[in-house]
XYZ file of C-alpha atoms in Angstrom:
355
model
C 4.060 73.680 159.881
C 6.181 73.660 156.736
C 9.564 75.195 156.112
C 9.499 78.962 155.694
C 11.968 81.403 154.241
C 10.947 85.001 153.735
C 12.476 88.178 152.392
C 11.800 91.785 153.349
C 13.979 94.864 152.934
C 16.729 92.625 151.589
C 16.812 90.431 154.721
C 16.223 86.749 154.082
C 15.166 85.042 157.305
C 15.107 81.307 157.637
C 15.257 78.559 160.217
C 17.443 75.498 160.237
C 14.651 73.613 161.933
C 11.324 73.025 160.272
C 8.962 75.184 162.269
C 8.243 78.907 162.414
C 4.950 80.519 163.323
C 3.458 83.576 161.714
C 1.884 85.688 164.410
C 0.016 88.808 163.353
C 1.823 88.644 160.030
C 5.284 88.687 161.604
C 7.885 85.940 161.868
C 9.173 85.411 165.383
C 12.506 83.662 165.655
C 14.190 82.296 168.765
C 16.616 79.509 169.507
C 16.358 76.771 166.868
C 13.728 78.813 165.079
C 10.825 77.339 167.067
C 8.266 79.586 168.762
C 4.757 78.458 169.568
C 1.808 80.825 169.323
C 1.807 81.245 173.100
C 5.449 82.305 173.026
C 6.907 79.101 174.461
C 10.058 77.972 172.753
C 10.892 74.481 171.605
C 14.414 73.634 172.770
C 14.941 70.403 170.887
C 18.627 69.603 170.478
C 20.242 70.529 167.194
C 23.564 69.567 165.651
C 26.458 71.897 166.358
C 26.712 72.297 162.595
C 23.534 74.405 162.539
C 25.266 77.582 163.859
C 22.537 77.989 166.522
C 22.797 80.497 169.367
C 20.444 82.261 171.742
C 19.719 85.752 170.459
C 17.963 88.586 172.182
C 16.807 90.381 169.067
C 15.073 89.042 166.002
C 16.077 90.367 162.566
C 14.415 93.398 161.027
C 12.110 91.164 159.027
C 10.201 90.416 162.220
C 10.545 93.823 163.893
C 10.125 92.061 167.223
C 12.303 92.032 170.337
C 12.381 88.597 171.944
C 12.889 88.595 175.674
C 15.379 85.805 176.475
C 16.278 86.811 180.037
C 17.616 83.366 180.883
C 20.430 83.857 178.361
C 20.909 87.569 177.701
C 19.997 90.794 179.388
C 17.015 92.464 177.758
C 18.071 95.101 175.273
C 16.218 98.354 174.957
C 16.727 100.247 171.733
C 14.588 101.807 169.017
C 13.352 99.523 166.253
C 14.366 101.062 162.950
C 12.890 99.869 159.680
C 15.474 98.332 157.365
C 18.056 97.705 160.092
C 19.192 94.318 161.426
C 20.230 93.903 165.049
C 22.030 90.992 166.681
C 23.165 90.279 170.217
C 24.628 87.051 171.575
C 26.104 85.985 174.914
C 29.171 84.415 173.245
C 30.271 87.947 172.284
C 29.961 89.825 175.588
C 29.730 93.580 175.279
C 28.816 93.418 171.592
C 25.522 94.435 169.984
C 25.639 94.431 166.215
C 23.604 96.656 163.891
C 23.649 97.093 160.130
C 21.396 98.590 157.483
C 20.429 95.890 154.998
C 20.135 98.322 152.078
C 23.900 98.949 152.354
C 24.804 95.267 152.273
C 22.503 93.869 149.596
C 20.609 90.742 150.581
C 21.320 89.620 154.132
C 20.794 86.022 155.286
C 19.678 85.517 158.873
C 19.437 82.052 160.428
C 17.647 81.791 163.773
C 18.453 85.418 164.526
C 22.131 85.083 163.596
C 23.517 86.886 160.573
C 25.161 84.339 158.269
C 26.268 86.443 155.302
C 25.573 89.518 153.219
C 25.897 89.922 149.467
C 28.307 92.819 149.902
C 31.017 91.256 152.044
C 30.561 87.475 151.741
C 33.545 87.429 149.383
C 35.902 88.463 152.184
C 35.040 85.381 154.205
C 34.460 82.794 151.462
C 37.585 83.635 149.468
C 39.911 83.787 152.464
C 38.792 80.562 154.184
C 39.168 78.769 150.836
C 42.284 80.161 149.222
C 44.467 80.458 152.325
C 44.662 76.660 152.619
C 44.403 75.726 148.921
C 47.048 78.228 147.810
C 49.406 77.101 150.594
C 49.871 73.558 149.230
C 50.848 72.310 145.796
C 48.388 70.611 143.467
C 45.385 70.014 145.787
C 43.135 67.322 144.297
C 40.702 66.046 146.906
C 38.886 68.566 149.110
C 36.354 68.060 151.915
C 34.078 70.874 153.076
C 32.223 70.382 156.360
C 29.340 72.837 156.593
C 29.353 75.742 154.167
C 25.844 74.984 152.961
C 25.485 78.355 151.208
C 27.747 77.116 148.397
C 30.155 80.062 148.451
C 33.175 78.032 149.522
C 32.304 75.454 146.841
C 32.305 78.313 144.332
C 35.790 79.304 145.448
C 37.150 75.741 145.461
C 35.925 75.386 141.882
C 38.421 78.057 140.773
C 41.275 75.564 141.337
C 41.789 73.528 138.178
C 43.929 70.905 139.949
C 40.976 69.832 142.109
C 39.384 66.567 141.005
C 37.011 65.787 143.881
C 34.975 68.107 146.128
C 32.939 66.516 148.933
C 30.616 68.650 151.036
C 29.062 67.366 154.241
C 25.947 69.383 155.188
C 23.025 68.120 157.253
C 20.478 70.795 156.349
C 19.032 70.517 152.850
C 16.453 73.226 153.592
C 19.302 75.659 154.173
C 20.818 74.735 150.826
C 17.504 75.259 149.038
C 17.042 78.698 150.607
C 20.460 79.796 149.393
C 19.791 78.459 145.908
C 16.547 80.458 145.738
C 17.684 83.770 147.201
C 21.485 83.778 146.624
C 22.081 82.009 143.281
C 25.448 83.699 142.678
C 26.700 82.179 145.937
C 24.985 78.794 145.690
C 26.365 78.428 142.157
C 29.075 76.296 143.753
C 26.714 73.326 143.688
C 26.723 73.418 139.895
C 30.314 72.170 139.712
C 30.330 68.572 138.433
C 33.158 67.707 140.849
C 30.887 68.359 143.864
C 29.257 65.507 145.779
C 26.799 66.438 148.553
C 26.700 64.154 151.599
C 23.666 64.886 153.769
C 24.960 63.663 157.101
C 26.702 64.732 160.283
C 30.284 65.777 159.740
C 31.759 63.693 162.543
C 29.949 60.574 161.354
C 31.181 61.212 157.817
C 34.792 61.577 158.959
C 34.562 58.239 160.781
C 33.687 56.578 157.468
C 36.596 58.126 155.552
C 39.805 56.217 154.879
C 43.011 57.610 156.338
C 44.871 60.091 154.147
C 41.974 60.701 151.755
C 42.035 64.496 151.468
C 44.595 67.128 150.572
C 42.583 69.827 152.356
C 39.615 69.987 154.722
C 37.753 73.259 155.238
C 35.466 73.445 158.260
C 32.662 76.022 158.226
C 30.239 74.387 160.632
C 30.905 75.734 164.126
C 31.253 78.881 166.182
C 34.760 80.382 165.993
C 36.990 78.001 167.918
C 38.622 78.968 171.196
C 40.916 76.888 173.445
C 37.892 75.879 175.533
C 35.761 74.991 172.489
C 33.819 71.742 172.839
C 35.517 70.359 169.720
C 38.716 69.912 171.735
C 36.789 67.631 174.094
C 35.619 65.441 171.213
C 37.350 63.304 168.605
C 36.548 65.752 165.780
C 40.015 67.208 165.183
C 41.651 63.792 165.495
C 39.272 62.523 162.813
C 40.102 65.507 160.582
C 43.833 64.869 161.003
C 43.344 61.176 160.209
C 41.400 62.009 157.009
C 44.217 64.267 155.736
C 47.233 63.021 153.808
C 50.686 63.748 155.291
C 51.171 67.486 154.893
C 47.457 67.997 154.230
C 45.876 71.194 155.520
C 42.823 72.091 157.579
C 41.338 75.588 157.788
C 38.685 76.462 160.366
C 37.126 79.694 161.620
C 38.814 80.877 164.829
C 38.180 83.642 167.310
C 38.473 87.317 166.471
C 41.588 88.916 167.892
C 39.400 91.654 169.405
C 37.547 89.313 171.761
C 39.168 88.809 175.123
C 40.777 86.738 176.330
C 42.669 86.346 173.049
C 44.348 83.123 174.132
C 45.950 82.257 170.824
C 48.977 80.655 172.512
C 46.831 77.917 174.006
C 44.844 77.493 170.802
C 47.945 77.071 168.636
C 49.454 74.621 171.127
C 46.329 72.466 171.150
C 46.154 72.412 167.369
C 49.837 71.480 167.012
C 49.455 68.703 169.571
C 46.722 67.155 167.411
C 47.916 67.836 163.849
C 51.711 67.573 164.468
C 52.623 69.822 161.511
C 52.641 73.539 160.734
C 50.143 75.774 162.544
C 49.375 79.461 162.100
C 46.665 82.041 162.744
C 45.282 84.410 160.090
C 42.506 86.975 159.983
C 40.418 88.982 157.585
C 38.030 91.923 157.586
C 34.307 91.124 157.353
C 32.384 94.325 158.226
C 29.082 92.560 158.928
C 30.623 90.202 161.520
C 30.873 91.066 165.228
C 34.008 93.224 165.743
C 34.376 93.473 161.953
C 37.104 90.824 161.755
C 37.298 87.052 161.990
C 40.206 84.689 162.501
C 41.260 81.337 161.028
C 43.422 78.486 162.245
C 45.461 76.692 159.586
C 47.000 73.366 160.524
C 48.857 70.662 158.600
C 49.464 67.063 159.460
C 53.022 65.884 159.959
C 55.036 66.166 156.777
C 56.905 68.835 154.873
C 56.857 72.313 156.399
C 54.112 74.542 155.008
C 54.869 78.266 154.929
C 51.333 79.594 155.101
C 52.471 83.187 154.678
C 53.759 82.688 151.137
C 51.404 80.941 148.709
C 53.035 78.223 146.592
C 49.904 77.643 144.509
C 48.852 81.165 143.487
C 45.568 81.892 141.756
C 44.997 84.630 139.174
C 42.591 87.135 140.798
C 41.521 88.542 137.419
C 40.582 85.254 135.796
C 37.032 83.866 135.812
C 37.298 80.142 136.448
C 35.306 77.203 137.738
C 31.593 77.895 138.139
C 32.125 81.410 139.531
C 30.398 84.126 137.534
C 33.114 86.686 138.063
C 36.761 87.103 139.112
C 37.921 87.254 142.707
C 36.735 90.321 144.600
C 38.902 90.181 147.717
C 41.707 87.632 147.634
C 45.061 87.835 145.882
C 48.588 86.763 146.846
C 49.309 90.043 148.644
C 46.119 89.752 150.698
C 47.106 86.146 151.445
C 50.396 87.190 153.017
C 48.773 90.170 154.740
C 46.278 87.875 156.463
C 49.128 86.687 158.691
C 50.289 90.212 159.574
C 48.894 90.918 163.009
C 48.616 93.998 165.229
C 51.463 94.308 167.712
C 49.471 93.029 170.706
C 48.403 89.900 168.800
C 51.755 89.343 167.102
C 53.501 89.034 170.446
C 51.121 86.281 171.421
C 51.259 84.389 168.145
C 55.001 84.575 167.430
C 55.830 82.694 170.608
C 53.573 79.827 169.628
C 53.600 79.540 165.836
C 55.072 76.107 165.377
C 56.317 73.753 162.697
C 58.955 76.178 161.434
């Protein structure tokens, strides 16, 4: 069966894998987006860059509850037209609901909310400008994941940038964003962008040492100390691909999810990257807990004070391929991203290194 993306009530549902079945006019989505007509799932392995999880509830476009007892307890709740519901075992105790009409178009991939038109700016702008505004004159940037094009849009605002490489394995995902979210996917229109359709780890292995000034990773679940990436060579490859003093930014765990073991996470990152390391966060209402964190790490070189941007960007100026000015980020928000609640600050201050 061919690739399918559909829209209803502002919810765009798609699958990173090729198959979805229409049953009684409804799209049923489970792990990896594969569900046969008899309800048996296809559990073919997928790359970790596909953002795949096991979800108990399909999006409102399908109006179906999928019983995945082997992964999650069955949820019983009323099905309400126009609402999206998400539940995942990696966020214990959390069941997420939002009304799509309040968030504009909502993109759902295999049951997992990826972004909404209303608050995508909070994520895309922060994960991009925290690292790029923390170093002087960034020229060569690598994005791993980020197939929606929003981070590309934000990178394009930096006039010093000469080369933007994006490594994304799923061209169907890119095409869906271009069709339904053109103001986000506009990032692909920048002439400095080169798309590499391949696995991120394999791409990093082919890169010469010290190639990039910054690497932004938007391809995995929020990292934790026990994340599988720490058992692989991925971070070592990222560090090798960065120039001395180059910066990596990657999505990290929300400070509201316990255990919030940021001490261990910062220590592991510093052990690998050898430079400055810090934790930041931002508000994204449509994400579980409403906030998301970021780890920023530099390779060994000059100290980078992440809290005070040395390469500020004018929030009122329309630049690059973006169709409007910044909506969320400015230099004050940049510094505020490193201001943590008291319980988190105690944990981070003892382990923020490179200063």
